[in-house]
Short mmCIF file of C-alpha atoms in Angstrom, two decimals:
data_model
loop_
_atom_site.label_atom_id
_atom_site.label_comp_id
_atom_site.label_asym_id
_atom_site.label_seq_id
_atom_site.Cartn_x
_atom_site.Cartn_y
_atom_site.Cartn_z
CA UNK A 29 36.10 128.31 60.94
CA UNK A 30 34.90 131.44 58.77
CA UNK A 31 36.15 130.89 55.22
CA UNK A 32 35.12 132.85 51.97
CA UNK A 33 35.63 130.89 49.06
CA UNK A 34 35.40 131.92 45.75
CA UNK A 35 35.03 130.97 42.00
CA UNK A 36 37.83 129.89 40.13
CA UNK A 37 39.75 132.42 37.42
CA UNK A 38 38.03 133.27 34.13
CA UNK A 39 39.04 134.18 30.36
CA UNK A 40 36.98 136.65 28.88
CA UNK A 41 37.05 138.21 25.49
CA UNK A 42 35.96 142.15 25.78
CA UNK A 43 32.85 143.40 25.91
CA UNK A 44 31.47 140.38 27.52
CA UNK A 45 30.36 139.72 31.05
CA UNK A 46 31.36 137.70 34.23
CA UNK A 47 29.74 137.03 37.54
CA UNK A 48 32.60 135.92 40.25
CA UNK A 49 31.11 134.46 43.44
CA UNK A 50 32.10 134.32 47.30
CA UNK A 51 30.52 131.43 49.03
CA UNK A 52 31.07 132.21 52.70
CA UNK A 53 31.20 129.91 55.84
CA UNK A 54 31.54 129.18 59.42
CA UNK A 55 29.86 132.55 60.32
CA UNK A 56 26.11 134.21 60.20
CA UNK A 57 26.32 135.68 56.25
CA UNK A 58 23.89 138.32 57.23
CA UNK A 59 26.01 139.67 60.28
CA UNK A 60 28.42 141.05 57.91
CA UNK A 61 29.29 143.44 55.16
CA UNK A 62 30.60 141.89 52.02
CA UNK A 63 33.10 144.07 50.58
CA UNK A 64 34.97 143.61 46.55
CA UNK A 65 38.27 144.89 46.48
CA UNK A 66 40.34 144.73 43.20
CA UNK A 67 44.42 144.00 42.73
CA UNK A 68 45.06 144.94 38.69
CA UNK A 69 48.64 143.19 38.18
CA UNK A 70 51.77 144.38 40.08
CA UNK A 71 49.58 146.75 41.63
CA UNK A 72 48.14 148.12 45.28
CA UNK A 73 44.82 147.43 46.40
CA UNK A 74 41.70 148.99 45.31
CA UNK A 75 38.27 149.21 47.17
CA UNK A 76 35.39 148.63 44.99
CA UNK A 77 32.37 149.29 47.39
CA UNK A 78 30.54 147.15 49.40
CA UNK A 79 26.79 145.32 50.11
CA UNK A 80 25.02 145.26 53.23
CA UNK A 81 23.70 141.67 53.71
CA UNK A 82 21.21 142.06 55.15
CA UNK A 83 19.08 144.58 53.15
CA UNK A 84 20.87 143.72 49.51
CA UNK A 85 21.77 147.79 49.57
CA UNK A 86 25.24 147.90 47.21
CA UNK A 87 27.38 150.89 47.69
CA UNK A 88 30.28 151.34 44.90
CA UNK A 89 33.22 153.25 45.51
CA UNK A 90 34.26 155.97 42.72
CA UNK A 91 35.16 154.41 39.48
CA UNK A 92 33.31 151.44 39.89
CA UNK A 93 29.46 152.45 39.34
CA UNK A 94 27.74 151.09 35.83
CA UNK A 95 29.55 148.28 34.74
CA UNK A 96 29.82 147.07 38.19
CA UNK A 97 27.10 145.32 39.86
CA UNK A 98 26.97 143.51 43.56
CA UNK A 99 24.40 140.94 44.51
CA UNK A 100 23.51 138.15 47.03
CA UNK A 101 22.09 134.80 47.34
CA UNK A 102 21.83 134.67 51.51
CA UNK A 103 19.65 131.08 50.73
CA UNK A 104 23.44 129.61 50.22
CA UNK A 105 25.35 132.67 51.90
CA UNK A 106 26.70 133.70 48.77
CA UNK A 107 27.89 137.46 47.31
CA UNK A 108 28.00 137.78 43.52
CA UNK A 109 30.38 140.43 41.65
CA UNK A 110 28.89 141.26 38.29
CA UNK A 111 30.82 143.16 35.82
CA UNK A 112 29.75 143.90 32.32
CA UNK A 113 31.24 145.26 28.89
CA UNK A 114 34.58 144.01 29.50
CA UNK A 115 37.44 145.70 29.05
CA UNK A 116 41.45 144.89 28.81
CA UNK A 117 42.13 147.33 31.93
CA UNK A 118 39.57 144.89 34.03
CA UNK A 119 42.26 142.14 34.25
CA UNK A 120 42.61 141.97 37.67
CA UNK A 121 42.33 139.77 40.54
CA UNK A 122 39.19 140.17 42.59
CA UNK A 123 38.76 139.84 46.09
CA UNK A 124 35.82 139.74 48.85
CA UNK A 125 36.45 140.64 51.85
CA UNK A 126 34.16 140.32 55.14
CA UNK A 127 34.18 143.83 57.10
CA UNK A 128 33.94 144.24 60.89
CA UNK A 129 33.99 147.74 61.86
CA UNK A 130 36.03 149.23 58.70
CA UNK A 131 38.23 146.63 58.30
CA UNK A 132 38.90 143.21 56.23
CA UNK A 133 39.10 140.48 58.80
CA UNK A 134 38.73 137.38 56.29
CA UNK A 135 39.33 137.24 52.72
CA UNK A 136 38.96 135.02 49.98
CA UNK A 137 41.34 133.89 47.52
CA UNK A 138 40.75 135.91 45.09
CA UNK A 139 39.64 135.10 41.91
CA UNK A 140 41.74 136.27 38.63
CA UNK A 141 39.72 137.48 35.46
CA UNK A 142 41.22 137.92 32.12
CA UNK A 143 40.29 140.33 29.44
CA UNK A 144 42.17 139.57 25.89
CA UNK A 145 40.76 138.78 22.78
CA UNK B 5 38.58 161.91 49.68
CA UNK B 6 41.62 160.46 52.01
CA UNK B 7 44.75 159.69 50.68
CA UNK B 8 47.79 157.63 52.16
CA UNK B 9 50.95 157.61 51.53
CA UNK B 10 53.09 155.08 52.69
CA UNK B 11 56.60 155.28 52.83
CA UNK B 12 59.34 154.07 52.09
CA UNK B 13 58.22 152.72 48.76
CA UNK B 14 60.64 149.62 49.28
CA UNK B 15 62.78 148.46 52.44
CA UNK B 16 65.50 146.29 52.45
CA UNK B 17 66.53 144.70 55.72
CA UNK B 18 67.85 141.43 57.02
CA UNK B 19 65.97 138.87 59.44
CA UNK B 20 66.49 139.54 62.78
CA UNK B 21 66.45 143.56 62.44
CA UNK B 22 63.68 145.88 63.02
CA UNK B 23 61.14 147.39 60.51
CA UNK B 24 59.55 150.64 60.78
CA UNK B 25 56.83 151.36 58.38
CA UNK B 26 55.28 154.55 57.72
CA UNK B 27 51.10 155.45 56.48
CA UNK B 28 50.32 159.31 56.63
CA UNK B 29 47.10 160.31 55.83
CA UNK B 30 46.04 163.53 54.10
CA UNK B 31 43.48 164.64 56.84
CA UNK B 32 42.95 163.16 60.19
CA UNK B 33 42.10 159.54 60.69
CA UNK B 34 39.66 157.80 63.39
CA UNK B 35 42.41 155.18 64.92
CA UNK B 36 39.71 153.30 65.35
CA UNK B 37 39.74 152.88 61.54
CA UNK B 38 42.99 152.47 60.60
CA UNK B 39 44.69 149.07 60.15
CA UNK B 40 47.88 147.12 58.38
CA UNK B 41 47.36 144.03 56.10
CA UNK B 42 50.51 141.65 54.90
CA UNK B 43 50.03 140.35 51.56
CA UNK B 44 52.60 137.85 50.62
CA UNK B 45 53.25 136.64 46.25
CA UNK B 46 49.72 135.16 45.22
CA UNK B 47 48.32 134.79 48.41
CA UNK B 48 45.06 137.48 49.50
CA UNK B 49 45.92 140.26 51.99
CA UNK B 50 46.43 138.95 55.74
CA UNK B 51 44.65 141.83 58.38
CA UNK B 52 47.57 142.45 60.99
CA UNK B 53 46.56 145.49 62.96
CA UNK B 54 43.23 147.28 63.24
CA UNK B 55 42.00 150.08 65.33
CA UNK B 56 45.71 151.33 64.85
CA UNK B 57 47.52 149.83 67.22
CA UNK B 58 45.21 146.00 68.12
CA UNK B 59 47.04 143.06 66.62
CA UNK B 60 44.06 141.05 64.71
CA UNK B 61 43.84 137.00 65.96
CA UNK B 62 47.16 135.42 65.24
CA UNK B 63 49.08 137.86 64.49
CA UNK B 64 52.46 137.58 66.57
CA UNK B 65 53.38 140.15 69.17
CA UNK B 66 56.42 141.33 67.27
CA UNK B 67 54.12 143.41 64.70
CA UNK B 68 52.72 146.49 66.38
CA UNK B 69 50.86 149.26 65.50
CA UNK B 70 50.84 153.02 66.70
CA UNK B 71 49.76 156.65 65.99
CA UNK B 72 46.74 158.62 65.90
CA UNK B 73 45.53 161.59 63.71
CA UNK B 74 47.27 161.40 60.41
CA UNK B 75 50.74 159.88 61.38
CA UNK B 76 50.69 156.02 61.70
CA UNK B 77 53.67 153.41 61.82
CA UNK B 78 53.93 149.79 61.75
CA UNK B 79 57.14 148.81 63.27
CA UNK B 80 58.11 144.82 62.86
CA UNK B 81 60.36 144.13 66.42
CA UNK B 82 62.57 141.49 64.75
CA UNK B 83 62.07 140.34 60.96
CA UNK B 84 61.41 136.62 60.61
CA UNK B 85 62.36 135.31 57.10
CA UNK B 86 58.03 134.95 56.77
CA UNK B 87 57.70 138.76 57.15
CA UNK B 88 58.93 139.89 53.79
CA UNK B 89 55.93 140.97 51.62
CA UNK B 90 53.83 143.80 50.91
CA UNK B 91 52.82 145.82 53.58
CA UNK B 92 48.97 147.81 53.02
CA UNK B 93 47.51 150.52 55.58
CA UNK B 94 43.62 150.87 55.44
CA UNK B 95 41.34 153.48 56.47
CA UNK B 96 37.33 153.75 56.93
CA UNK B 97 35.94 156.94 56.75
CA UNK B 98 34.40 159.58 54.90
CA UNK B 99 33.34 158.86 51.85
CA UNK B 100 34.75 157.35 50.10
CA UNK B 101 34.53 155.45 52.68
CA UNK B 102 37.86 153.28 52.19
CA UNK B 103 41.18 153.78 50.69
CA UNK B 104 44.32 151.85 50.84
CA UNK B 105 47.77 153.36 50.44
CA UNK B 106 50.00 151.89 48.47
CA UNK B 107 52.10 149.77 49.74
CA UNK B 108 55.24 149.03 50.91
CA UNK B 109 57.16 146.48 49.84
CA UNK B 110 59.72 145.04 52.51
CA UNK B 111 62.28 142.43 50.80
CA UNK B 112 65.69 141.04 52.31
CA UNK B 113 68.65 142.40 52.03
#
């Protein structure tokens, strides 16, 4: 069965870095796009862009170019979300999410990261 | 850029009752690109409904989805005590090429 899993939640102090990953399963990694999608607390949903899998091309949504940084392992059909320079209004949870055709059909379990000093 | 709005913001209802959500869009949206996610406390978002009105694998026959352009509804036949939770619409378009609205929340009166 398809499953994304990713890594577990992290504690950061600002200004540093994290790389969250999404290990996916059960399904050809390169027949899908990857998408990151982030949930700050109490809030909606928030589409951060996406990477093709098979080429490694990243394309971030408004608001989330610089700091933010996709990648990909396909050897172990993994997606990577870098982000760097940390700040407080990062703490969020973060999700991947495979596409078909425009929308999320699986999802991980999101993985919470923590900005306070 | 595409904006929804979902409405209402929160809807109180008992099981058993039927639920009529709302997602307008602030130009016109390809129903082939428009779909409903559930996302219940500290669980990820659940796909319901995509292409606008095709209920996603699982998903039981009392969700359904309709409307076309930039009018869409999700209407819930009769609330099971599982249905309460947050209720997303999704679109795929023009750049940017996704938004979500945001949200409506659907609790138990």
């Amino acid at each position: 069965q398809v499953q994304l899993v990713q890594s577990g939640s992290e504690l950061k102090k600002p200004g540093a870095s994290v790389k969250v990953s999404c290990k996916a399963s059960g399904y050809t990694f390169t027949s899908y796009a990857m998408n990151w999608v982030r949930q700050a607390p109490g809030q909606g949903l928030e589409w951060m862009g996406w990477i093709n899998t098979n080429t490694g091309n990243p394309t971030y949504a408004q608001g989330f170019t610089g700091r933010f940084v996709f990648s990909l392992d396909t050897s172990v059909s993994t997606a990577y979300l870098q982000i760097s320079s940390l700040k407080a209004e990062d703490t969020a949870v973060y999700y991947c999410a495979r596409e078909t055709l425009g929308d999320f059909d699986y999802w991980g379990q999101g993985t919470l990261v923590t900005v306070s000093s | 850029e595409i904006v929804l709005t979902q409405s209402p913001g929160t809807l109180s209802l008992s099981p058993g009752e039927r639920a009529t959500l709302s997602c307008r869009a602030s130009q016109s949206v390809s129903s082939s690109y428009l779909a409903w996610y559930q996302q219940k406390p500290g669980q990820a978002p659940r796909l319901l409904i995509y292409g606008a009105s095709s209920r996603a694998t699982g998903i039981p026959d009392r969700f359904s989805g309709s409307g076309s352009g930039t009018d869409f509804t999700l209407t819930i036949s009769r609330l099971e005590p599982e249905d309460f939770a947050v209720y997303y619409c999704q679109q795929y378009g023009s750049s940017p090429q996704i938004t979500f609205g945001q949200g409506t929340r659907l609790e138990i009166k």
